[in-house]
mmCIF file of C-alpha atoms and ligand atoms in Angstrom:
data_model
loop_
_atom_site.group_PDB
_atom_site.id
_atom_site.type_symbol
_atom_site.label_atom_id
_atom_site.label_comp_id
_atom_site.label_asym_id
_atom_site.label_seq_id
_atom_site.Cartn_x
_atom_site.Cartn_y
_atom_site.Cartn_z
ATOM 1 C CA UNK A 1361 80.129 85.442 45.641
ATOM 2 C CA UNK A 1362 82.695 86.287 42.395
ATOM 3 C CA UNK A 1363 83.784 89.890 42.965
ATOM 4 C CA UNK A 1364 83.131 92.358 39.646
ATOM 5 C CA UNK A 1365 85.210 95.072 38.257
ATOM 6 C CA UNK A 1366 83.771 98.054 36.790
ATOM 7 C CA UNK A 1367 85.853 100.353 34.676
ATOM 8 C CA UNK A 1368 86.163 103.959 35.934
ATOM 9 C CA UNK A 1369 84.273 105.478 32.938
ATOM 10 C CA UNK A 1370 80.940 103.498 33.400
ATOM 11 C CA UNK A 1371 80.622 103.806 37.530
ATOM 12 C CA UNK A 1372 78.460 106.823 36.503
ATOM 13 C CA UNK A 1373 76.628 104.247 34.456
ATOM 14 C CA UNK A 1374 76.259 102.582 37.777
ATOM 15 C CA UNK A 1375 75.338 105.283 40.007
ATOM 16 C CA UNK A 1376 72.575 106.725 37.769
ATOM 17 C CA UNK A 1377 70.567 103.687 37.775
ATOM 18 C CA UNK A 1378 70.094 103.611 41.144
ATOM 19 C CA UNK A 1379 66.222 104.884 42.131
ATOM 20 C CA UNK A 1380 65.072 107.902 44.248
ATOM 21 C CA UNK A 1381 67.015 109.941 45.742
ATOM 22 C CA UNK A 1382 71.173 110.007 45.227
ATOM 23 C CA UNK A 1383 73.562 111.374 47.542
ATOM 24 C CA UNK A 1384 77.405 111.363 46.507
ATOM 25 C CA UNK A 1385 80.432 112.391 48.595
ATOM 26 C CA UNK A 1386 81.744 115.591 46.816
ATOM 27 C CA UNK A 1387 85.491 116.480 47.666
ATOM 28 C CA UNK A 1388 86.674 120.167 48.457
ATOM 29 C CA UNK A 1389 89.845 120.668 48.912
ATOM 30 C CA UNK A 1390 90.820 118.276 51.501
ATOM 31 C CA UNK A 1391 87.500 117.207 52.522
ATOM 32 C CA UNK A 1392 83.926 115.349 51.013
ATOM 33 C CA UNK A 1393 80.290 116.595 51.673
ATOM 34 C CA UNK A 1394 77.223 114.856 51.044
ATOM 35 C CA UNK A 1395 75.581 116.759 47.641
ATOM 36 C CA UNK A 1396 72.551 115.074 45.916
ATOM 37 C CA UNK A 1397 73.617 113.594 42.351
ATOM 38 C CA UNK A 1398 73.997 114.327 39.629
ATOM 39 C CA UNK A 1399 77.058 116.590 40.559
ATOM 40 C CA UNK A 1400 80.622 116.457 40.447
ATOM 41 C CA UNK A 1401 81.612 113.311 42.884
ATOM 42 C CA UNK A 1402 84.493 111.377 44.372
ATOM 43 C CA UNK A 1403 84.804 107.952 45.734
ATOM 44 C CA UNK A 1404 88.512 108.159 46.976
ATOM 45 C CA UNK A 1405 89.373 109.381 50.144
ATOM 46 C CA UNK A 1406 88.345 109.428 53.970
ATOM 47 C CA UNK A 1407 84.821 109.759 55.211
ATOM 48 C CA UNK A 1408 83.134 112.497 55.068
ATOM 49 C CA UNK A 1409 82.539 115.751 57.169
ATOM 50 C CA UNK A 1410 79.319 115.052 58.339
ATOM 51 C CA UNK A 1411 78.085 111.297 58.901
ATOM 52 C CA UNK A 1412 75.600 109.985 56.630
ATOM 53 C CA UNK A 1413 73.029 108.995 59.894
ATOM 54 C CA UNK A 1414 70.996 111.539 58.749
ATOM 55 C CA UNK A 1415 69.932 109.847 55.591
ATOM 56 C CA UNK A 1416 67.997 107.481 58.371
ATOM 57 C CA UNK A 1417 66.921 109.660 60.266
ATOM 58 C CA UNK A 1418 66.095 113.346 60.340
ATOM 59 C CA UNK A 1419 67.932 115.439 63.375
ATOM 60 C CA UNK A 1420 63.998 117.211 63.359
ATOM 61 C CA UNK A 1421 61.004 115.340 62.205
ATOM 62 C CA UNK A 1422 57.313 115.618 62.685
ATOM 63 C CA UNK A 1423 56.277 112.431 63.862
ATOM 64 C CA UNK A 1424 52.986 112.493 61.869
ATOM 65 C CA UNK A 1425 53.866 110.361 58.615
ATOM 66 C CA UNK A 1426 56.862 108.697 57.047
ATOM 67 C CA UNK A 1427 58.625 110.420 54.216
ATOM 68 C CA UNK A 1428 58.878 107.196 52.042
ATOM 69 C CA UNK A 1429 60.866 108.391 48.583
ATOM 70 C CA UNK A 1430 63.372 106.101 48.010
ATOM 71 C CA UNK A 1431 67.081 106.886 48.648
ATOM 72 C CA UNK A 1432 70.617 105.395 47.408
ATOM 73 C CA UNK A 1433 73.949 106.671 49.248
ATOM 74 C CA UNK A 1434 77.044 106.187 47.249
ATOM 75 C CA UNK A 1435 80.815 106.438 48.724
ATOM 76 C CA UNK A 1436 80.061 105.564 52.419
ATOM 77 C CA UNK A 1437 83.385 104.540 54.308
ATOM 78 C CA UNK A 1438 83.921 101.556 56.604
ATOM 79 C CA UNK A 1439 83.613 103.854 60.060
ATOM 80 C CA UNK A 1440 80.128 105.152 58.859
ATOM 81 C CA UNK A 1441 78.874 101.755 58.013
ATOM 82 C CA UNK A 1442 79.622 100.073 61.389
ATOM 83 C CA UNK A 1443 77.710 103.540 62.279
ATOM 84 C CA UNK A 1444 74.468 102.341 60.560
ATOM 85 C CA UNK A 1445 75.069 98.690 61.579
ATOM 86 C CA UNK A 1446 74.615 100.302 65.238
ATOM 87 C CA UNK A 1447 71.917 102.546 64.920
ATOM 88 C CA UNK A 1448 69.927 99.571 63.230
ATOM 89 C CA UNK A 1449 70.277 97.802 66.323
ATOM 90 C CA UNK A 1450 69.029 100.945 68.498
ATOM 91 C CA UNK A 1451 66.013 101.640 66.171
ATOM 92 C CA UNK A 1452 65.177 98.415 64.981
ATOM 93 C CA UNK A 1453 66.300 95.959 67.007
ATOM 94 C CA UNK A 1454 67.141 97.245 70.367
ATOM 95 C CA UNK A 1455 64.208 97.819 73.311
ATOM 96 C CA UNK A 1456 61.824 99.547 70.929
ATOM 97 C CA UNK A 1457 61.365 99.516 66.946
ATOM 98 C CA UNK A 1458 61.035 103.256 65.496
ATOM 99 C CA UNK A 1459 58.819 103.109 61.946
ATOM 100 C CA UNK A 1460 60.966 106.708 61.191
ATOM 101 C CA UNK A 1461 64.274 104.921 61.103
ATOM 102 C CA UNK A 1462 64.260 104.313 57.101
ATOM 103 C CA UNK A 1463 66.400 101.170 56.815
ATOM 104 C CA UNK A 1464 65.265 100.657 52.965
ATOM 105 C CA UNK A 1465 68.714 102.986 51.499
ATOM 106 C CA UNK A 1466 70.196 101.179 48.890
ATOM 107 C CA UNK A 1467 74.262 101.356 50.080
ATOM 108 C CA UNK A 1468 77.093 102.118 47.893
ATOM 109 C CA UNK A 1469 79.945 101.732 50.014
ATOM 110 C CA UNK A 1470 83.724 102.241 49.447
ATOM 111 C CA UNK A 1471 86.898 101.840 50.673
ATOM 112 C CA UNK A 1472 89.301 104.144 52.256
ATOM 113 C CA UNK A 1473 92.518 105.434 50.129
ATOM 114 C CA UNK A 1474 94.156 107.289 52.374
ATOM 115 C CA UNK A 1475 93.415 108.677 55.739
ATOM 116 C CA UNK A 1476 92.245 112.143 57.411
ATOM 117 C CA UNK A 1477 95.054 113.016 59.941
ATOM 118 C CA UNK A 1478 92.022 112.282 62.919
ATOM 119 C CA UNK A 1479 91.049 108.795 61.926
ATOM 120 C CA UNK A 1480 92.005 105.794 64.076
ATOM 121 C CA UNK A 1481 90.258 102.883 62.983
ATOM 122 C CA UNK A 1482 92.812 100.239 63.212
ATOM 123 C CA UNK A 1483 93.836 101.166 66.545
ATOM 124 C CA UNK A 1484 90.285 100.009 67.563
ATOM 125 C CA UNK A 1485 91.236 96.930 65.951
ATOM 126 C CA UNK A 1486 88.843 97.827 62.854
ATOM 127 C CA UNK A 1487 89.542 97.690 59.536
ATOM 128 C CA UNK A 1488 89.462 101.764 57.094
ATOM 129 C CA UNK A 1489 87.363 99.255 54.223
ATOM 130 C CA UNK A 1490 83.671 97.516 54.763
ATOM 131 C CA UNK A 1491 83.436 94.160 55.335
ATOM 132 C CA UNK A 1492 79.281 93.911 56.227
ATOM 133 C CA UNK A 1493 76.489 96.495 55.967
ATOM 134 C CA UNK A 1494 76.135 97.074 52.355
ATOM 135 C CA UNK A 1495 74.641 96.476 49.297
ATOM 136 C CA UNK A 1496 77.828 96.780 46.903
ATOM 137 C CA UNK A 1497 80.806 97.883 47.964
ATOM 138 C CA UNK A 1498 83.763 99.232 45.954
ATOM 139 C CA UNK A 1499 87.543 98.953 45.859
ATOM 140 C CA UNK A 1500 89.650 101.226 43.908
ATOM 141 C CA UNK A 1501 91.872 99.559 41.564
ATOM 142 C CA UNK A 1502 93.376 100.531 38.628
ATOM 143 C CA UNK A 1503 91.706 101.613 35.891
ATOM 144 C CA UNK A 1504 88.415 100.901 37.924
ATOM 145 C CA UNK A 1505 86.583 99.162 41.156
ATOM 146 C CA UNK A 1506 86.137 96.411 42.116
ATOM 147 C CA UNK A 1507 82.962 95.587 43.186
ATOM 148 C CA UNK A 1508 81.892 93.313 45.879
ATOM 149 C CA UNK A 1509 77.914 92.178 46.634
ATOM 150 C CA UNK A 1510 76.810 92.176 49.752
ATOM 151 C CA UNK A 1511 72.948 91.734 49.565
ATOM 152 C CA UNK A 1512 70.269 90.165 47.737
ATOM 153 C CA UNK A 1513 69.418 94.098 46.747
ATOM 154 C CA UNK A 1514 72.860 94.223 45.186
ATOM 155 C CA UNK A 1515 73.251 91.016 43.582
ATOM 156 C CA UNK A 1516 69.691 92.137 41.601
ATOM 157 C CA UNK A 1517 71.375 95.279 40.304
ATOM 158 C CA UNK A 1518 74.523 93.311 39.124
ATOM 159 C CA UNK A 1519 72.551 91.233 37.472
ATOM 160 C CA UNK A 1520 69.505 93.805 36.226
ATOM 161 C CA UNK A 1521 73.346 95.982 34.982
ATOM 162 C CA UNK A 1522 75.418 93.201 34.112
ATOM 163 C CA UNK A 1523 77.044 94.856 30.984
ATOM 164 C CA UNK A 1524 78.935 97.403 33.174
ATOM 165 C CA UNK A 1525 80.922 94.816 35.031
ATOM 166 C CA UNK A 1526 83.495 92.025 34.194
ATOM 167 C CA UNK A 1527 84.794 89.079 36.400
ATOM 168 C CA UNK A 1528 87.791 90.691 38.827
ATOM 169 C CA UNK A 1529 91.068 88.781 37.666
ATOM 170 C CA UNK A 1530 93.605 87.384 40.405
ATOM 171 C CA UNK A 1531 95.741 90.518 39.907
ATOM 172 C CA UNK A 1532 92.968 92.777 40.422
ATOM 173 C CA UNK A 1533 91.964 91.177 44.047
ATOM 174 C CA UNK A 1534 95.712 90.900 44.948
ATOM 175 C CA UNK A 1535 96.324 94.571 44.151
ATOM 176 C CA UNK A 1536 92.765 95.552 46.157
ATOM 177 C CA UNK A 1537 94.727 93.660 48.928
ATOM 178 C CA UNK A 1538 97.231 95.599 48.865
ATOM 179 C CA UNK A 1539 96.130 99.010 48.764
ATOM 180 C CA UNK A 1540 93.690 98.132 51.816
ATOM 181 C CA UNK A 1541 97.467 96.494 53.983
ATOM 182 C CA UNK A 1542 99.032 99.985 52.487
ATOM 183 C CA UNK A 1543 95.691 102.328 54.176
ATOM 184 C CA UNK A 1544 95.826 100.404 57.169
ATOM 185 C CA UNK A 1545 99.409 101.118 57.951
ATOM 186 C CA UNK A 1546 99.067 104.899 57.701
ATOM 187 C CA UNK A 1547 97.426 104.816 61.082
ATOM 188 C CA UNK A 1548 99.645 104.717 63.770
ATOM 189 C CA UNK A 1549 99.570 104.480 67.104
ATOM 190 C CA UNK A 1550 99.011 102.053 70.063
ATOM 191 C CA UNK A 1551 95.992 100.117 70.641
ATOM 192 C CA UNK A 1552 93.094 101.687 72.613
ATOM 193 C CA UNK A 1553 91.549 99.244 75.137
ATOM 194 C CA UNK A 1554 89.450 101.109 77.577
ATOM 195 C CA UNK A 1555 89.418 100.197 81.330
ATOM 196 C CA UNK A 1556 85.606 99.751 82.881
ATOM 197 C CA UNK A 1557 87.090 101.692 86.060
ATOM 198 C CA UNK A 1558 87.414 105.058 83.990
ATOM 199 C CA UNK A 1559 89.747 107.611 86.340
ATOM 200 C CA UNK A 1560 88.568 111.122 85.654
ATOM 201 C CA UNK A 1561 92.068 112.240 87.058
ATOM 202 C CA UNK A 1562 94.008 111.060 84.502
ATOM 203 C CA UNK A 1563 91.624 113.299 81.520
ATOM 204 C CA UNK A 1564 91.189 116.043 84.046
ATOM 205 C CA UNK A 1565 93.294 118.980 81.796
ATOM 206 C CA UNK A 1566 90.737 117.571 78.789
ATOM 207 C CA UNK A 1567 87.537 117.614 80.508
ATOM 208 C CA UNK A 1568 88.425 121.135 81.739
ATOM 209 C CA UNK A 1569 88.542 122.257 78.091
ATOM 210 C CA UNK A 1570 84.932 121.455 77.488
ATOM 211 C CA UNK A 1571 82.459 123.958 76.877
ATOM 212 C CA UNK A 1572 79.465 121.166 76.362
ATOM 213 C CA UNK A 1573 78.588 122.770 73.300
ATOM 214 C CA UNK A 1574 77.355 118.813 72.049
ATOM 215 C CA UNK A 1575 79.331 119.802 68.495
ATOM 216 C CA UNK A 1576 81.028 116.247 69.539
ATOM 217 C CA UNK A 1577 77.856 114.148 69.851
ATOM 218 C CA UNK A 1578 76.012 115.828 66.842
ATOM 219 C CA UNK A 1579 78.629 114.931 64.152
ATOM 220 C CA UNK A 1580 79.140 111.128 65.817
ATOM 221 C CA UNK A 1581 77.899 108.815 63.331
ATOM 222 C CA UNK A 1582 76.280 106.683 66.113
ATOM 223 C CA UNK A 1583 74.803 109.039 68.960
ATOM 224 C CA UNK A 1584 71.556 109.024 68.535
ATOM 225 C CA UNK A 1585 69.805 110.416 71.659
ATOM 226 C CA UNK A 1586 66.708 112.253 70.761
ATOM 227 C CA UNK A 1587 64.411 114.448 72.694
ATOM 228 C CA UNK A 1588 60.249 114.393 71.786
ATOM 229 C CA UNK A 1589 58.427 117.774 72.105
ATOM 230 C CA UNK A 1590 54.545 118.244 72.127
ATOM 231 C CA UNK A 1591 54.053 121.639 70.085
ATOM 232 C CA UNK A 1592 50.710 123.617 70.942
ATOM 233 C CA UNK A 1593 49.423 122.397 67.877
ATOM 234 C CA UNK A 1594 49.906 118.826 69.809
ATOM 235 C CA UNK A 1595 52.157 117.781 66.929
ATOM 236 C CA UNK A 1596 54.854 115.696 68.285
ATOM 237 C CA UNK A 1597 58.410 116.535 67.038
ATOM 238 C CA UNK A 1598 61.699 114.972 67.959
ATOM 239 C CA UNK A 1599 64.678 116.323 68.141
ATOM 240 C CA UNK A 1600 68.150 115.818 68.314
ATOM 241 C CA UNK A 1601 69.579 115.827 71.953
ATOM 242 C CA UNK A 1602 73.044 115.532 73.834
ATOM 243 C CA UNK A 1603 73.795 113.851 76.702
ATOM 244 C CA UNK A 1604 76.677 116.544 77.188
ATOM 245 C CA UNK A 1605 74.022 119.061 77.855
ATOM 246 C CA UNK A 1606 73.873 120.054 81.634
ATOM 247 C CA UNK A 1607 70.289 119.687 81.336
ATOM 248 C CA UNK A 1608 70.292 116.315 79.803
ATOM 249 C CA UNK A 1609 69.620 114.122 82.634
ATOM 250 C CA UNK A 1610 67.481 116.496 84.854
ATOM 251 C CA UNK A 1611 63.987 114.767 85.985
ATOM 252 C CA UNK A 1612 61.141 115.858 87.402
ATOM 253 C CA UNK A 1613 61.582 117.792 90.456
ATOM 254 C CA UNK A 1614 65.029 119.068 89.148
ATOM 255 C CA UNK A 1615 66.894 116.738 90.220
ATOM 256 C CA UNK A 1616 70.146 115.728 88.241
ATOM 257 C CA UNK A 1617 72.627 112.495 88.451
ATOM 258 C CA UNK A 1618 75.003 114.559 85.813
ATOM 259 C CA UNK A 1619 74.943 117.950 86.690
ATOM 260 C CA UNK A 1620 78.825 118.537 86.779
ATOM 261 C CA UNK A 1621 80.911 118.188 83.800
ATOM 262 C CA UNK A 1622 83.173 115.749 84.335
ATOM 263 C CA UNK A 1623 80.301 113.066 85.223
ATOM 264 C CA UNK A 1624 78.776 114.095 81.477
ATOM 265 C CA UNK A 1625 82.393 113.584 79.427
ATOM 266 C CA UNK A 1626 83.278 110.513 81.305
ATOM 267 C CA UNK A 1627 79.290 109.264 80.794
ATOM 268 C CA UNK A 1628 79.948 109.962 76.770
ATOM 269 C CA UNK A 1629 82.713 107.581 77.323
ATOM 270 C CA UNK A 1630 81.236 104.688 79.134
ATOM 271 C CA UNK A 1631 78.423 104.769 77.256
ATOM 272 C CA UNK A 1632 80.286 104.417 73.766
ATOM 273 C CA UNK A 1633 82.693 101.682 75.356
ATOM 274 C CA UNK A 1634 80.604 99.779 78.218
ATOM 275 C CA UNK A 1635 76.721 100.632 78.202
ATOM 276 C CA UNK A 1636 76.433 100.113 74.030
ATOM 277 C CA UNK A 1637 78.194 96.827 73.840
ATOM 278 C CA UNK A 1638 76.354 95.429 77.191
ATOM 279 C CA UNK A 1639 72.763 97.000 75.309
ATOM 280 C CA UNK A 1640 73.324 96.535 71.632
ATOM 281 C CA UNK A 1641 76.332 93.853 71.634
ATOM 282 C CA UNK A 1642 78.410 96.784 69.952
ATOM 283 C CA UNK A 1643 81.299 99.420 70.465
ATOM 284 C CA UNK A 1644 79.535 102.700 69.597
ATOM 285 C CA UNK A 1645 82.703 104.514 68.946
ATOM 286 C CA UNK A 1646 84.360 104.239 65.105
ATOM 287 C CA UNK A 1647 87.007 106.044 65.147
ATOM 288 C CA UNK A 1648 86.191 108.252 62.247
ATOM 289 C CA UNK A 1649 87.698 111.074 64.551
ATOM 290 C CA UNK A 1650 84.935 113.692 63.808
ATOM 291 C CA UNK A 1651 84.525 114.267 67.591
ATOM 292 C CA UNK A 1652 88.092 116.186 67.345
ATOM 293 C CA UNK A 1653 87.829 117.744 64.193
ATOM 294 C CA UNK A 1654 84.544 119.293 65.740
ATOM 295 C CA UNK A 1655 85.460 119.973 69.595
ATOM 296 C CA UNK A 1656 85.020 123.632 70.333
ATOM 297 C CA UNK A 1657 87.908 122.937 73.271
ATOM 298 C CA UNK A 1658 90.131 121.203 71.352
ATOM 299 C CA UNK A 1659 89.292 118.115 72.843
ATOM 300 C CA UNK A 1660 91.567 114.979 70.940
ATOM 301 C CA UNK A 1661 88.958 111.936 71.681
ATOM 302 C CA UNK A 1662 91.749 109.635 70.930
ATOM 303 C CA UNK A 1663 94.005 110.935 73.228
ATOM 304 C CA UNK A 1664 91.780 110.963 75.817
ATOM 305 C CA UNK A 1665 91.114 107.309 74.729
ATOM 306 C CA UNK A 1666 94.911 106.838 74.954
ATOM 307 C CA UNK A 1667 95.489 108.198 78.145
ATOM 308 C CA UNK A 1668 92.005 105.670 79.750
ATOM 309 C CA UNK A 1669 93.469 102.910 78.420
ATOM 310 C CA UNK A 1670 95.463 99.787 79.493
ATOM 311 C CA UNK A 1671 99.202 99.377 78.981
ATOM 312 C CA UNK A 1672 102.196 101.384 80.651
ATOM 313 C CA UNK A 1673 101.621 105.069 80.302
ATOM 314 C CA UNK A 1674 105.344 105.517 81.243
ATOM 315 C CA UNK A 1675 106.766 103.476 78.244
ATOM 316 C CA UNK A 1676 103.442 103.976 75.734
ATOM 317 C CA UNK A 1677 103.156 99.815 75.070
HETATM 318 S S1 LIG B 2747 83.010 109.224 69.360
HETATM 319 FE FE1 LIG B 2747 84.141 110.556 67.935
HETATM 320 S S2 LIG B 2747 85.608 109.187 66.900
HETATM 321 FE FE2 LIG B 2747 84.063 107.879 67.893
HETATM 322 S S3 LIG B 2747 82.540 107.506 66.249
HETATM 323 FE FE3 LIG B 2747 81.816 109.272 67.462
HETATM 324 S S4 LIG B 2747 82.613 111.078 66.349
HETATM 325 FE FE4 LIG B 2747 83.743 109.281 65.592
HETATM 326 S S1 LIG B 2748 82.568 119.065 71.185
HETATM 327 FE FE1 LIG B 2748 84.183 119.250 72.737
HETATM 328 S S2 LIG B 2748 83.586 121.092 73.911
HETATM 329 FE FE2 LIG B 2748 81.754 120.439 72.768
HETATM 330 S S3 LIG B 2748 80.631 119.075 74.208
HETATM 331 FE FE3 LIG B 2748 81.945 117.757 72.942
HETATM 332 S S4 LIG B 2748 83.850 117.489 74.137
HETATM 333 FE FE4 LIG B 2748 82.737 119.276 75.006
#
């Protein structure tokens, strides 16, 4: 597919023809929050402060009828998208399909320009700019964007909006590929490969620290445990839940597999590195680093990471 370039001054051009709702990553100070457009917006950057799951699905819905106005996202980073790429599996394609999961958003992605001191993509071995999940995604360049298509929904608006874009020249795409080489290398650090025998010992001064507060699982762009409640009304409503929650795994009769909080933190763990990619065929940790930006203990995820996984602890390789 022949990548496009936009110019800066008509990516509002862009943006405004989208339909339904619009929701734009707005930067204060050093970070970006979701705001709906039109409003001041920003496409450079690191992800932003809250994940964009709850564009496809509500942390508290009534599960009477489908709210079905249209809605475009513009600005989401590569960490998010591999976030919706996984909770399309668990919703659509995993053991049950949920009609509430709206996967109809039209998806503006973009890449990363520089990183937030808590991201670790790369050492994850993924990449801080999308390669799958969207409809068009966007490089900064000079002067503009590149844009790339990456749906049949995309390649329609291109087309439907062709007098905003231009063919990309060679320099433009070499200069994209540079910028992403020059992002990528401001992450540093070892790679994180997690062992399937985790060793709570070796976390134990971390998993003190935690207060189980679930501020961690919340803000993750891929947890997605939910919990149904049947009001007196007999509406059924469905909330948000954690599995670091004491009560979280109680059954009937009271009893409880993870009542003690070390078996919850290293559960988070397992299930992010070994349950999802045995269920779903996926990792469902993306390093966006939100987890540590949010812990209440000051928990750092990746250290924890770091100190679970494989190498020599003694010489950090
Ligand atoms: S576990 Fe933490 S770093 Fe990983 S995706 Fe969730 S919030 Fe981001
Ligand atoms: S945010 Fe931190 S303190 Fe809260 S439950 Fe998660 S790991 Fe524990």
């Amino acid at each position: 597919m022949e990548t496009k370039f936009i110019s800066k001054d008509k990516i509002t051009g862009l943006i405004s023809s989208l339909e339904g709702e619009i929701f734009v990553p707005q930067k204060r100070e050093n970070s970006f929050h979701w705001q709906k457009y039109p409003c001041a917006f920003s496409l450079e950057g690191f992800r932003t402060s809250l994940p964009p799951k709850f564009f496809f699905y509500s942390p508290q819905e009534k599960l009477i009828e489908k709210n079905i106005i249209k809605r475009a996202v513009v600005g989401i980073k590569a960490c998010d998208l591999r976030g919706i790429l996984f909770l399309r599996k668990v919703f659509k394609e995993g053991d049950f399909t949920d009609p509430f999961f709206r996967d109809d958003v039209f998806i503006i992605s973009s890449d990363c320009t520089y990183i937030h001191e808590n991201c670790f993509c790369t050492l994850l071995g993924d990449n801080p700019y999308p390669e799958k999940g969207f409809d068009l995604n966007l490089s900064e360049v000079e002067g503009g964007f590149l844009v790339e298509i990456g749906s049949r929904k995309g390649k329609i608006l291109v087309e439907k909006k062709q007098g905003l874009f231009s063919p990309a020249s060679p320099e433009q795409i070499e200069e994209s590929r540079k910028r992403r080489e020059e992002v990528k290398n401001q992450i540093k650090g070892k790679k994180i490969e997690i062992e399937k025998n985790i060793e709570p010992e070796k976390i134990a001064d971390e998993i003190k620290k935690c207060v189980s507060c679930s501020a961690c699982t919340n803000i993750c762009p891929s947890c997605f445990c939910f919990l149904l409640d049947e009001q007196s009304n007999f509406e059924k409503v469905r909330f948000l839940d954690s599995c670091q929650y004491c009560g979280y795994a109680r059954v009937a009769g009271g009893a409880n597999p993870r009542k003690e909080l070390d078996k919850r933190f290293i559960y988070r763990i397992k299930c992010k590195f070994e349950y999802s990619p045995e269920r779903f065929g996926l990792r469902g940790c993306f390093a966006c680093g939100r987890c540590i930006s949010a812990c209440f203990g000051g928990i750092n995820f990746k250290d924890v990471l770091l100190k679970l996984g494989k190498g020599c602890r003694m010489c950090n390789v």
